[in-house]
Amino acid sequence: MPKKLLQGNEAIAQAAEAAGLQFFAGYPITPASEIIHEMVNKKHIKTMQMEDEIASINAVIGASLAGLKAMTATSGPGFSLMQESIGLAHMMEVPLVIVNVQRVGPSTGMPTLPAQGDVIQCIHGSHGDYFPIVFYPNSVFELFRYTIAAFNAAEESMSPVILLSDGYISHLYETIVPHYDCTITPRSRPALGMGNRHFTGLSHKGSVLKTSDVNNYRQLIASFREKQQMTAHRHNYFEYLECSRETDTLLISYGALSRAAYYFKNDFALYRPIRMFPAVEEIRKIAPRYKRIRMMEMNTGQYVYEIERMLHREVEFIPILGGRIDPKEIKQTLYEQ
């Protein structure tokens, strides 16, 4: 397989094509716009530019119910607009992929600069209880690989799966060898029109509405959690690098920021979650080896709460804000504290 020089967003589009994408709906937004630009040029993928992100997510839900593998892509403000329909898709058990190329916020923020401010929104953006599967790569090759994983996980769980990126990774150019020989999970649910079925955003059991049945609702939510956990276990992605010399510190980071963390692999052990949610259980086995756990995020502290919840111990937090990833600045912060 020949090598290709690809931008991160181009890798997402090509991987989605390899995974069997048939329908894309989206609204242009920096730094995700290259994805829809790529899709327009793929004649066998039906691509629609919608009037906004609300219309985009609903079009993707409809296309999925009609039997097509479907995807949308956006950035922070657009992701916020999609939240109600994301909750609907979880209740209706609709497989689809949502790409969120994060930028500095809130609101319009700093559209050209990367951030990691949408992490908590991935699992708590819509109301009620649901259990999204979320991946966050840190390179162009990984964007390709985990886009395919996202499509597979969506089909296996019959739910929306979120692929996080950021303005740095998605606009990065790297030479990669695309792996088109990956196993692709096919669509298993018949399309609308194939038999009598009822889809609803209300509490239900099969196609029967159960809007006031508390016990049924509890069983429904438990079944959602179980199938998400089972799917997640099949996609157990993380990176752990032991330090070349003895250290008492584990440094945790993810996405674009984890690339800067590699500069310090001779001084600290490194841990990088790739499957962000459900959080990878291996961290419970890794963390006890270290006296000190430190974490960097491009926000004021979002995933650090998940790590602390899992480990039942305090994690030192280092915020890297404003879209600037400067190894010298990070080094100064790490070694001064």
mmCIF file of C-alpha atoms in Angstrom:
data_model
loop_
_atom_site.group_PDB
_atom_site.id
_atom_site.type_symbol
_atom_site.label_atom_id
_atom_site.label_comp_id
_atom_site.label_asym_id
_atom_site.label_seq_id
_atom_site.Cartn_x
_atom_site.Cartn_y
_atom_site.Cartn_z
ATOM 1 C CA MET A 1 0.000 0.000 0.000
ATOM 2 C CA PRO A 2 1.599 3.345 -1.034
ATOM 3 C CA LYS A 3 2.021 6.119 1.489
ATOM 4 C CA LYS A 4 -0.196 9.200 1.291
ATOM 5 C CA LEU A 5 0.302 12.731 2.553
ATOM 6 C CA LEU A 6 -3.018 13.531 4.182
ATOM 7 C CA GLN A 7 -4.493 16.255 6.307
ATOM 8 C CA GLY A 8 -6.288 14.979 9.406
ATOM 9 C CA ASN A 9 -9.730 15.918 8.097
ATOM 10 C CA GLU A 10 -8.933 14.258 4.774
ATOM 11 C CA ALA A 11 -8.012 11.077 6.657
ATOM 12 C CA ILE A 12 -11.378 11.145 8.445
ATOM 13 C CA ALA A 13 -13.225 11.450 5.126
ATOM 14 C CA GLN A 14 -11.240 8.654 3.459
ATOM 15 C CA ALA A 15 -11.650 6.349 6.461
ATOM 16 C CA ALA A 16 -15.398 6.996 6.552
ATOM 17 C CA GLU A 17 -15.542 6.017 2.890
ATOM 18 C CA ALA A 18 -13.583 2.838 3.648
ATOM 19 C CA ALA A 19 -15.978 2.059 6.518
ATOM 20 C CA GLY A 20 -18.930 2.130 4.130
ATOM 21 C CA LEU A 21 -20.287 5.652 4.625
ATOM 22 C CA GLN A 22 -23.281 6.253 2.357
ATOM 23 C CA PHE A 23 -24.738 9.554 3.609
ATOM 24 C CA PHE A 24 -23.166 12.709 5.019
ATOM 25 C CA ALA A 25 -24.977 15.841 6.177
ATOM 26 C CA GLY A 26 -23.255 18.834 7.693
ATOM 27 C CA TYR A 27 -22.812 22.562 7.900
ATOM 28 C CA PRO A 28 -19.387 24.124 7.227
ATOM 29 C CA ILE A 29 -17.583 25.244 10.374
ATOM 30 C CA THR A 30 -13.901 25.855 11.110
ATOM 31 C CA PRO A 31 -11.886 23.693 11.788
ATOM 32 C CA ALA A 32 -14.070 20.819 10.465
ATOM 33 C CA SER A 33 -15.028 22.234 7.054
ATOM 34 C CA GLU A 34 -12.543 20.174 5.039
ATOM 35 C CA ILE A 35 -14.542 17.044 5.872
ATOM 36 C CA ILE A 36 -17.650 18.193 4.002
ATOM 37 C CA HIS A 37 -15.410 19.549 1.212
ATOM 38 C CA GLU A 38 -13.976 16.052 0.797
ATOM 39 C CA MET A 39 -17.399 14.403 0.900
ATOM 40 C CA VAL A 40 -18.757 16.554 -1.919
ATOM 41 C CA ASN A 41 -16.161 15.022 -4.248
ATOM 42 C CA LYS A 42 -17.149 11.428 -3.451
ATOM 43 C CA LYS A 43 -19.861 10.617 -5.982
ATOM 44 C CA HIS A 44 -21.097 7.418 -4.315
ATOM 45 C CA ILE A 45 -21.631 9.178 -0.952
ATOM 46 C CA LYS A 46 -24.804 11.248 -0.798
ATOM 47 C CA THR A 47 -23.730 14.574 0.700
ATOM 48 C CA MET A 48 -25.994 17.407 1.783
ATOM 49 C CA GLN A 49 -25.042 20.825 3.102
ATOM 50 C CA MET A 50 -27.813 21.601 5.560
ATOM 51 C CA GLU A 51 -29.031 24.970 6.805
ATOM 52 C CA ASP A 52 -27.579 24.381 10.265
ATOM 53 C CA GLU A 53 -26.269 21.698 12.633
ATOM 54 C CA ILE A 54 -29.719 20.851 14.006
ATOM 55 C CA ALA A 55 -30.883 19.932 10.525
ATOM 56 C CA SER A 56 -27.619 18.044 9.933
ATOM 57 C CA ILE A 57 -27.940 15.656 12.874
ATOM 58 C CA ASN A 58 -31.612 15.021 12.157
ATOM 59 C CA ALA A 59 -30.887 14.292 8.490
ATOM 60 C CA VAL A 60 -28.218 11.808 9.567
ATOM 61 C CA ILE A 61 -30.647 10.121 11.978
ATOM 62 C CA GLY A 62 -33.212 9.806 9.181
ATOM 63 C CA ALA A 63 -30.651 8.410 6.748
ATOM 64 C CA SER A 64 -29.513 5.826 9.286
ATOM 65 C CA LEU A 65 -33.074 4.702 9.941
ATOM 66 C CA ALA A 66 -33.460 4.367 6.176
ATOM 67 C CA GLY A 67 -30.612 1.852 6.202
ATOM 68 C CA LEU A 68 -27.576 3.965 5.294
ATOM 69 C CA LYS A 69 -24.333 4.314 7.198
ATOM 70 C CA ALA A 70 -24.358 7.994 8.108
ATOM 71 C CA MET A 71 -22.076 10.658 9.569
ATOM 72 C CA THR A 72 -21.920 14.347 10.372
ATOM 73 C CA ALA A 73 -19.026 16.610 11.346
ATOM 74 C CA THR A 74 -18.909 19.873 13.255
ATOM 75 C CA SER A 75 -17.076 21.920 15.895
ATOM 76 C CA GLY A 76 -18.012 23.225 19.348
ATOM 77 C CA PRO A 77 -20.980 25.552 18.667
ATOM 78 C CA GLY A 78 -22.472 23.099 16.173
ATOM 79 C CA PHE A 79 -21.964 20.197 18.567
ATOM 80 C CA SER A 80 -23.944 22.123 21.174
ATOM 81 C CA LEU A 81 -26.844 22.527 18.760
ATOM 82 C CA MET A 82 -26.923 18.781 18.093
ATOM 83 C CA GLN A 83 -27.346 17.688 21.704
ATOM 84 C CA GLU A 84 -31.121 17.195 21.875
ATOM 85 C CA SER A 85 -31.102 15.007 18.778
ATOM 86 C CA ILE A 86 -28.093 13.050 20.037
ATOM 87 C CA GLY A 87 -30.185 12.086 23.049
ATOM 88 C CA LEU A 88 -33.025 11.124 20.711
ATOM 89 C CA ALA A 89 -30.691 8.903 18.686
ATOM 90 C CA HIS A 90 -29.555 7.111 21.843
ATOM 91 C CA MET A 91 -33.139 6.443 22.924
ATOM 92 C CA MET A 92 -34.045 5.239 19.428
ATOM 93 C CA GLU A 93 -30.817 3.209 19.165
ATOM 94 C CA VAL A 94 -29.698 4.761 15.887
ATOM 95 C CA PRO A 95 -26.157 3.965 14.666
ATOM 96 C CA LEU A 96 -24.265 6.971 13.316
ATOM 97 C CA VAL A 97 -20.945 8.802 13.707
ATOM 98 C CA ILE A 98 -20.467 12.386 14.899
ATOM 99 C CA VAL A 99 -17.077 14.049 14.363
ATOM 100 C CA ASN A 100 -16.352 17.019 16.619
ATOM 101 C CA VAL A 101 -13.217 18.969 15.685
ATOM 102 C CA GLN A 102 -12.831 21.062 18.829
ATOM 103 C CA ARG A 103 -11.855 24.726 18.964
ATOM 104 C CA VAL A 104 -11.468 27.312 21.699
ATOM 105 C CA GLY A 105 -14.790 28.431 23.183
ATOM 106 C CA PRO A 106 -17.336 29.126 24.501
ATOM 107 C CA SER A 107 -19.516 30.537 21.732
ATOM 108 C CA THR A 108 -17.596 31.523 18.594
ATOM 109 C CA GLY A 109 -14.407 31.539 20.657
ATOM 110 C CA MET A 110 -11.194 31.286 18.660
ATOM 111 C CA PRO A 111 -12.230 29.343 15.516
ATOM 112 C CA THR A 112 -8.748 28.611 14.183
ATOM 113 C CA LEU A 113 -7.148 27.344 17.405
ATOM 114 C CA PRO A 114 -7.424 23.889 19.037
ATOM 115 C CA ALA A 115 -8.982 23.101 22.396
ATOM 116 C CA GLN A 116 -10.387 20.210 24.415
ATOM 117 C CA GLY A 117 -13.404 21.925 25.884
ATOM 118 C CA ASP A 118 -16.136 19.561 24.672
ATOM 119 C CA VAL A 119 -15.102 16.440 26.591
ATOM 120 C CA ILE A 120 -17.805 16.541 29.277
ATOM 121 C CA GLN A 121 -20.386 17.631 26.707
ATOM 122 C CA CYS A 122 -19.850 14.311 24.915
ATOM 123 C CA ILE A 123 -21.434 12.381 27.777
ATOM 124 C CA HIS A 124 -23.645 14.976 29.462
ATOM 125 C CA GLY A 125 -24.682 17.295 26.621
ATOM 126 C CA SER A 126 -28.165 15.886 26.218
ATOM 127 C CA HIS A 127 -30.534 15.383 29.129
ATOM 128 C CA GLY A 128 -31.189 12.100 30.861
ATOM 129 C CA ASP A 129 -28.916 9.074 31.169
ATOM 130 C CA TYR A 130 -27.120 7.629 28.171
ATOM 131 C CA PHE A 131 -23.685 6.094 27.679
ATOM 132 C CA PRO A 132 -21.815 7.319 24.593
ATOM 133 C CA ILE A 133 -18.705 5.685 23.176
ATOM 134 C CA VAL A 134 -16.113 8.384 22.476
ATOM 135 C CA PHE A 135 -12.721 8.082 20.739
ATOM 136 C CA TYR A 136 -9.996 10.752 20.605
ATOM 137 C CA PRO A 137 -6.952 10.050 18.348
ATOM 138 C CA ASN A 138 -3.729 12.084 18.337
ATOM 139 C CA SER A 139 -2.363 11.698 14.783
ATOM 140 C CA VAL A 140 -3.490 11.619 11.177
ATOM 141 C CA PHE A 141 -3.029 7.852 11.011
ATOM 142 C CA GLU A 142 -5.066 7.410 14.195
ATOM 143 C CA LEU A 143 -7.833 9.618 12.820
ATOM 144 C CA PHE A 144 -8.045 7.172 9.924
ATOM 145 C CA ARG A 145 -7.914 4.098 12.153
ATOM 146 C CA TYR A 146 -10.388 5.259 14.776
ATOM 147 C CA THR A 147 -12.864 6.690 12.281
ATOM 148 C CA ILE A 148 -13.292 3.117 11.086
ATOM 149 C CA ALA A 149 -13.497 1.970 14.712
ATOM 150 C CA ALA A 150 -16.208 4.562 15.340
ATOM 151 C CA PHE A 151 -18.333 3.207 12.490
ATOM 152 C CA ASN A 152 -17.855 -0.341 13.719
ATOM 153 C CA ALA A 153 -18.741 0.589 17.300
ATOM 154 C CA ALA A 154 -21.846 2.437 16.099
ATOM 155 C CA GLU A 155 -23.079 -0.648 14.261
ATOM 156 C CA GLU A 156 -22.222 -2.981 17.145
ATOM 157 C CA SER A 157 -23.936 -0.841 19.779
ATOM 158 C CA MET A 158 -26.740 0.560 17.615
ATOM 159 C CA SER A 159 -25.987 4.043 18.935
ATOM 160 C CA PRO A 160 -24.283 7.324 18.020
ATOM 161 C CA VAL A 161 -20.489 7.208 18.430
ATOM 162 C CA ILE A 162 -18.415 10.373 18.795
ATOM 163 C CA LEU A 163 -14.988 10.870 17.241
ATOM 164 C CA LEU A 164 -13.208 13.799 18.856
ATOM 165 C CA SER A 165 -10.467 15.724 17.104
ATOM 166 C CA ASP A 166 -9.191 19.287 17.432
ATOM 167 C CA GLY A 167 -7.965 22.127 15.264
ATOM 168 C CA TYR A 168 -4.388 20.913 15.555
ATOM 169 C CA ILE A 169 -4.787 17.226 14.706
ATOM 170 C CA SER A 170 -7.410 17.792 12.002
ATOM 171 C CA HIS A 171 -5.270 20.401 10.226
ATOM 172 C CA LEU A 172 -2.023 18.468 10.616
ATOM 173 C CA TYR A 173 -0.434 16.906 7.516
ATOM 174 C CA GLU A 174 1.324 13.565 7.957
ATOM 175 C CA THR A 175 2.441 10.761 5.659
ATOM 176 C CA ILE A 176 0.499 7.601 6.455
ATOM 177 C CA VAL A 177 -0.287 4.193 5.013
ATOM 178 C CA PRO A 178 -4.094 3.884 5.093
ATOM 179 C CA HIS A 179 -5.166 0.418 6.254
ATOM 180 C CA TYR A 180 -8.079 -0.462 4.018
ATOM 181 C CA ASP A 181 -7.982 -4.114 5.093
ATOM 182 C CA CYS A 182 -9.629 -3.367 8.447
ATOM 183 C CA THR A 183 -12.628 -5.466 9.393
ATOM 184 C CA ILE A 184 -15.809 -3.509 8.649
ATOM 185 C CA THR A 185 -18.949 -4.226 10.662
ATOM 186 C CA PRO A 186 -21.946 -4.314 8.286
ATOM 187 C CA ARG A 187 -25.393 -2.895 8.985
ATOM 188 C CA SER A 188 -27.521 -5.532 10.698
ATOM 189 C CA ARG A 189 -30.834 -3.718 11.219
ATOM 190 C CA PRO A 190 -33.271 -3.713 8.261
ATOM 191 C CA ALA A 191 -34.143 -0.315 6.839
ATOM 192 C CA LEU A 192 -37.451 1.443 7.351
ATOM 193 C CA GLY A 193 -40.137 -0.112 5.204
ATOM 194 C CA MET A 194 -38.842 -3.624 5.845
ATOM 195 C CA GLY A 195 -41.537 -4.917 8.210
ATOM 196 C CA ASN A 196 -43.584 -3.209 10.893
ATOM 197 C CA ARG A 197 -41.486 -1.272 13.404
ATOM 198 C CA HIS A 198 -41.973 1.756 15.588
ATOM 199 C CA PHE A 199 -39.204 4.166 16.576
ATOM 200 C CA THR A 200 -39.770 6.588 19.433
ATOM 201 C CA GLY A 201 -37.938 8.939 21.731
ATOM 202 C CA LEU A 202 -40.267 7.906 24.551
ATOM 203 C CA SER A 203 -39.588 5.162 27.065
ATOM 204 C CA HIS A 204 -40.543 1.891 25.432
ATOM 205 C CA LYS A 205 -40.270 -1.878 25.384
ATOM 206 C CA GLY A 206 -39.749 -3.081 21.861
ATOM 207 C CA SER A 207 -42.285 -1.095 19.854
ATOM 208 C CA VAL A 208 -44.691 -0.662 22.782
ATOM 209 C CA LEU A 209 -44.713 2.702 24.557
ATOM 210 C CA LYS A 210 -44.106 2.556 28.316
ATOM 211 C CA THR A 211 -44.217 6.225 29.249
ATOM 212 C CA SER A 212 -45.261 5.754 32.886
ATOM 213 C CA ASP A 213 -43.726 2.361 33.690
ATOM 214 C CA VAL A 214 -40.868 3.019 36.132
ATOM 215 C CA ASN A 215 -39.632 -0.576 36.236
ATOM 216 C CA ASN A 216 -39.529 -0.807 32.462
ATOM 217 C CA TYR A 217 -37.539 2.443 32.264
ATOM 218 C CA ARG A 218 -35.000 1.108 34.744
ATOM 219 C CA GLN A 219 -34.629 -2.061 32.685
ATOM 220 C CA LEU A 220 -34.287 -0.012 29.481
ATOM 221 C CA ILE A 221 -31.498 2.171 30.864
ATOM 222 C CA ALA A 222 -29.724 -0.889 32.301
ATOM 223 C CA SER A 223 -29.864 -2.551 28.873
ATOM 224 C CA PHE A 224 -28.432 0.594 27.236
ATOM 225 C CA ARG A 225 -25.524 0.638 29.701
ATOM 226 C CA GLU A 226 -24.822 -3.069 29.236
ATOM 227 C CA LYS A 227 -24.681 -2.987 25.446
ATOM 228 C CA GLN A 228 -22.473 0.112 25.469
ATOM 229 C CA GLN A 229 -20.058 -1.510 27.921
ATOM 230 C CA MET A 230 -19.951 -4.717 25.883
ATOM 231 C CA THR A 231 -19.167 -2.772 22.713
ATOM 232 C CA ALA A 232 -16.579 -0.614 24.479
ATOM 233 C CA HIS A 233 -14.693 -3.695 25.680
ATOM 234 C CA ARG A 234 -14.182 -4.666 22.047
ATOM 235 C CA HIS A 235 -12.593 -1.268 21.399
ATOM 236 C CA ASN A 236 -10.266 -0.969 24.378
ATOM 237 C CA TYR A 237 -7.828 1.658 23.082
ATOM 238 C CA PHE A 238 -5.161 3.424 25.145
ATOM 239 C CA GLU A 239 -1.401 4.066 25.180
ATOM 240 C CA TYR A 240 0.898 3.515 28.152
ATOM 241 C CA LEU A 241 4.635 4.269 28.002
ATOM 242 C CA GLU A 242 6.766 3.290 30.966
ATOM 243 C CA CYS A 243 9.641 5.641 31.694
ATOM 244 C CA SER A 244 13.123 4.520 30.620
ATOM 245 C CA ARG A 245 14.345 5.286 34.129
ATOM 246 C CA GLU A 246 12.785 5.089 37.557
ATOM 247 C CA THR A 247 10.071 7.674 38.185
ATOM 248 C CA ASP A 248 7.304 8.180 40.715
ATOM 249 C CA THR A 249 5.152 10.260 38.336
ATOM 250 C CA LEU A 250 2.541 9.309 35.764
ATOM 251 C CA LEU A 251 1.669 12.072 33.282
ATOM 252 C CA ILE A 252 -1.771 11.798 31.631
ATOM 253 C CA SER A 253 -2.817 13.640 28.475
ATOM 254 C CA TYR A 254 -4.793 13.007 25.306
ATOM 255 C CA GLY A 255 -5.416 14.310 21.799
ATOM 256 C CA ALA A 256 -3.123 17.030 20.482
ATOM 257 C CA LEU A 257 -1.639 17.735 23.892
ATOM 258 C CA SER A 258 -0.380 14.168 24.231
ATOM 259 C CA ARG A 259 2.009 14.781 21.346
ATOM 260 C CA ALA A 260 3.766 17.412 23.456
ATOM 261 C CA ALA A 261 3.824 14.970 26.383
ATOM 262 C CA TYR A 262 6.101 12.637 24.372
ATOM 263 C CA TYR A 263 8.903 15.156 24.915
ATOM 264 C CA PHE A 264 8.949 14.147 28.587
ATOM 265 C CA LYS A 265 8.910 10.357 28.221
ATOM 266 C CA ASN A 266 12.441 10.138 29.683
ATOM 267 C CA ASP A 267 11.310 11.790 32.910
ATOM 268 C CA PHE A 268 7.742 10.579 33.407
ATOM 269 C CA ALA A 269 5.632 7.566 32.576
ATOM 270 C CA LEU A 270 2.908 8.502 30.087
ATOM 271 C CA TYR A 271 -0.700 7.404 29.848
ATOM 272 C CA ARG A 272 -3.049 8.397 27.008
ATOM 273 C CA PRO A 273 -6.708 7.399 26.828
ATOM 274 C CA ILE A 274 -7.919 6.930 23.254
ATOM 275 C CA ARG A 275 -11.319 5.539 24.130
ATOM 276 C CA MET A 276 -12.318 8.445 26.328
ATOM 277 C CA PHE A 277 -15.721 7.077 27.302
ATOM 278 C CA PRO A 278 -16.456 4.657 28.757
ATOM 279 C CA ALA A 279 -13.098 5.267 30.410
ATOM 280 C CA VAL A 280 -10.548 2.479 29.952
ATOM 281 C CA GLU A 281 -10.351 0.333 33.089
ATOM 282 C CA GLU A 282 -6.603 -0.362 32.724
ATOM 283 C CA ILE A 283 -5.815 2.965 34.387
ATOM 284 C CA ARG A 284 -6.870 1.353 37.686
ATOM 285 C CA LYS A 285 -3.996 -1.128 37.315
ATOM 286 C CA ILE A 286 -1.427 1.382 36.060
ATOM 287 C CA ALA A 287 -1.961 4.222 38.541
ATOM 288 C CA PRO A 288 -0.984 2.385 41.792
ATOM 289 C CA ARG A 289 2.583 2.074 40.486
ATOM 290 C CA TYR A 290 3.047 5.826 40.860
ATOM 291 C CA LYS A 291 3.133 8.097 43.865
ATOM 292 C CA ARG A 292 2.248 11.152 41.853
ATOM 293 C CA ILE A 293 -0.304 11.483 39.041
ATOM 294 C CA ARG A 294 -0.391 14.641 36.961
ATOM 295 C CA MET A 295 -2.717 15.507 34.114
ATOM 296 C CA MET A 296 -2.677 18.086 31.316
ATOM 297 C CA GLU A 297 -5.764 19.191 29.402
ATOM 298 C CA MET A 298 -6.576 22.035 27.045
ATOM 299 C CA ASN A 299 -9.435 23.141 29.288
ATOM 300 C CA THR A 300 -9.913 24.104 32.932
ATOM 301 C CA GLY A 301 -10.373 20.502 34.048
ATOM 302 C CA GLN A 302 -12.846 18.088 32.457
ATOM 303 C CA TYR A 303 -11.412 14.603 32.059
ATOM 304 C CA VAL A 304 -9.388 14.922 35.273
ATOM 305 C CA TYR A 305 -12.662 14.425 37.156
ATOM 306 C CA GLU A 306 -13.202 11.104 35.372
ATOM 307 C CA ILE A 307 -9.696 9.927 36.304
ATOM 308 C CA GLU A 308 -10.157 10.971 39.936
ATOM 309 C CA ARG A 309 -13.524 9.229 40.059
ATOM 310 C CA MET A 310 -12.002 6.001 38.815
ATOM 311 C CA LEU A 311 -8.898 6.080 41.009
ATOM 312 C CA HIS A 312 -10.423 7.547 44.188
ATOM 313 C CA ARG A 313 -7.367 9.749 44.629
ATOM 314 C CA GLU A 314 -6.317 13.304 43.882
ATOM 315 C CA VAL A 315 -4.790 14.075 40.502
ATOM 316 C CA GLU A 316 -2.648 17.185 40.027
ATOM 317 C CA PHE A 317 -4.074 19.229 37.184
ATOM 318 C CA ILE A 318 -2.243 21.428 34.655
ATOM 319 C CA PRO A 319 -4.468 23.560 32.377
ATOM 320 C CA ILE A 320 -3.093 24.495 28.945
ATOM 321 C CA LEU A 321 -5.478 27.140 27.629
ATOM 322 C CA GLY A 322 -5.904 29.354 24.590
ATOM 323 C CA GLY A 323 -4.915 26.933 21.846
ATOM 324 C CA ARG A 324 -1.152 27.270 22.260
ATOM 325 C CA ILE A 325 0.870 24.078 22.696
ATOM 326 C CA ASP A 326 4.407 25.185 23.584
ATOM 327 C CA PRO A 327 6.710 22.397 24.879
ATOM 328 C CA LYS A 328 8.972 24.995 26.532
ATOM 329 C CA GLU A 329 6.035 26.469 28.434
ATOM 330 C CA ILE A 330 4.803 23.003 29.394
ATOM 331 C CA LYS A 331 8.297 21.987 30.554
ATOM 332 C CA GLN A 332 8.540 25.065 32.732
ATOM 333 C CA THR A 333 5.176 24.283 34.300
ATOM 334 C CA LEU A 334 5.974 20.606 34.857
ATOM 335 C CA TYR A 335 9.349 21.114 36.486
ATOM 336 C CA GLU A 336 8.465 24.145 38.591
ATOM 337 C CA GLN A 337 5.640 22.391 40.428
#
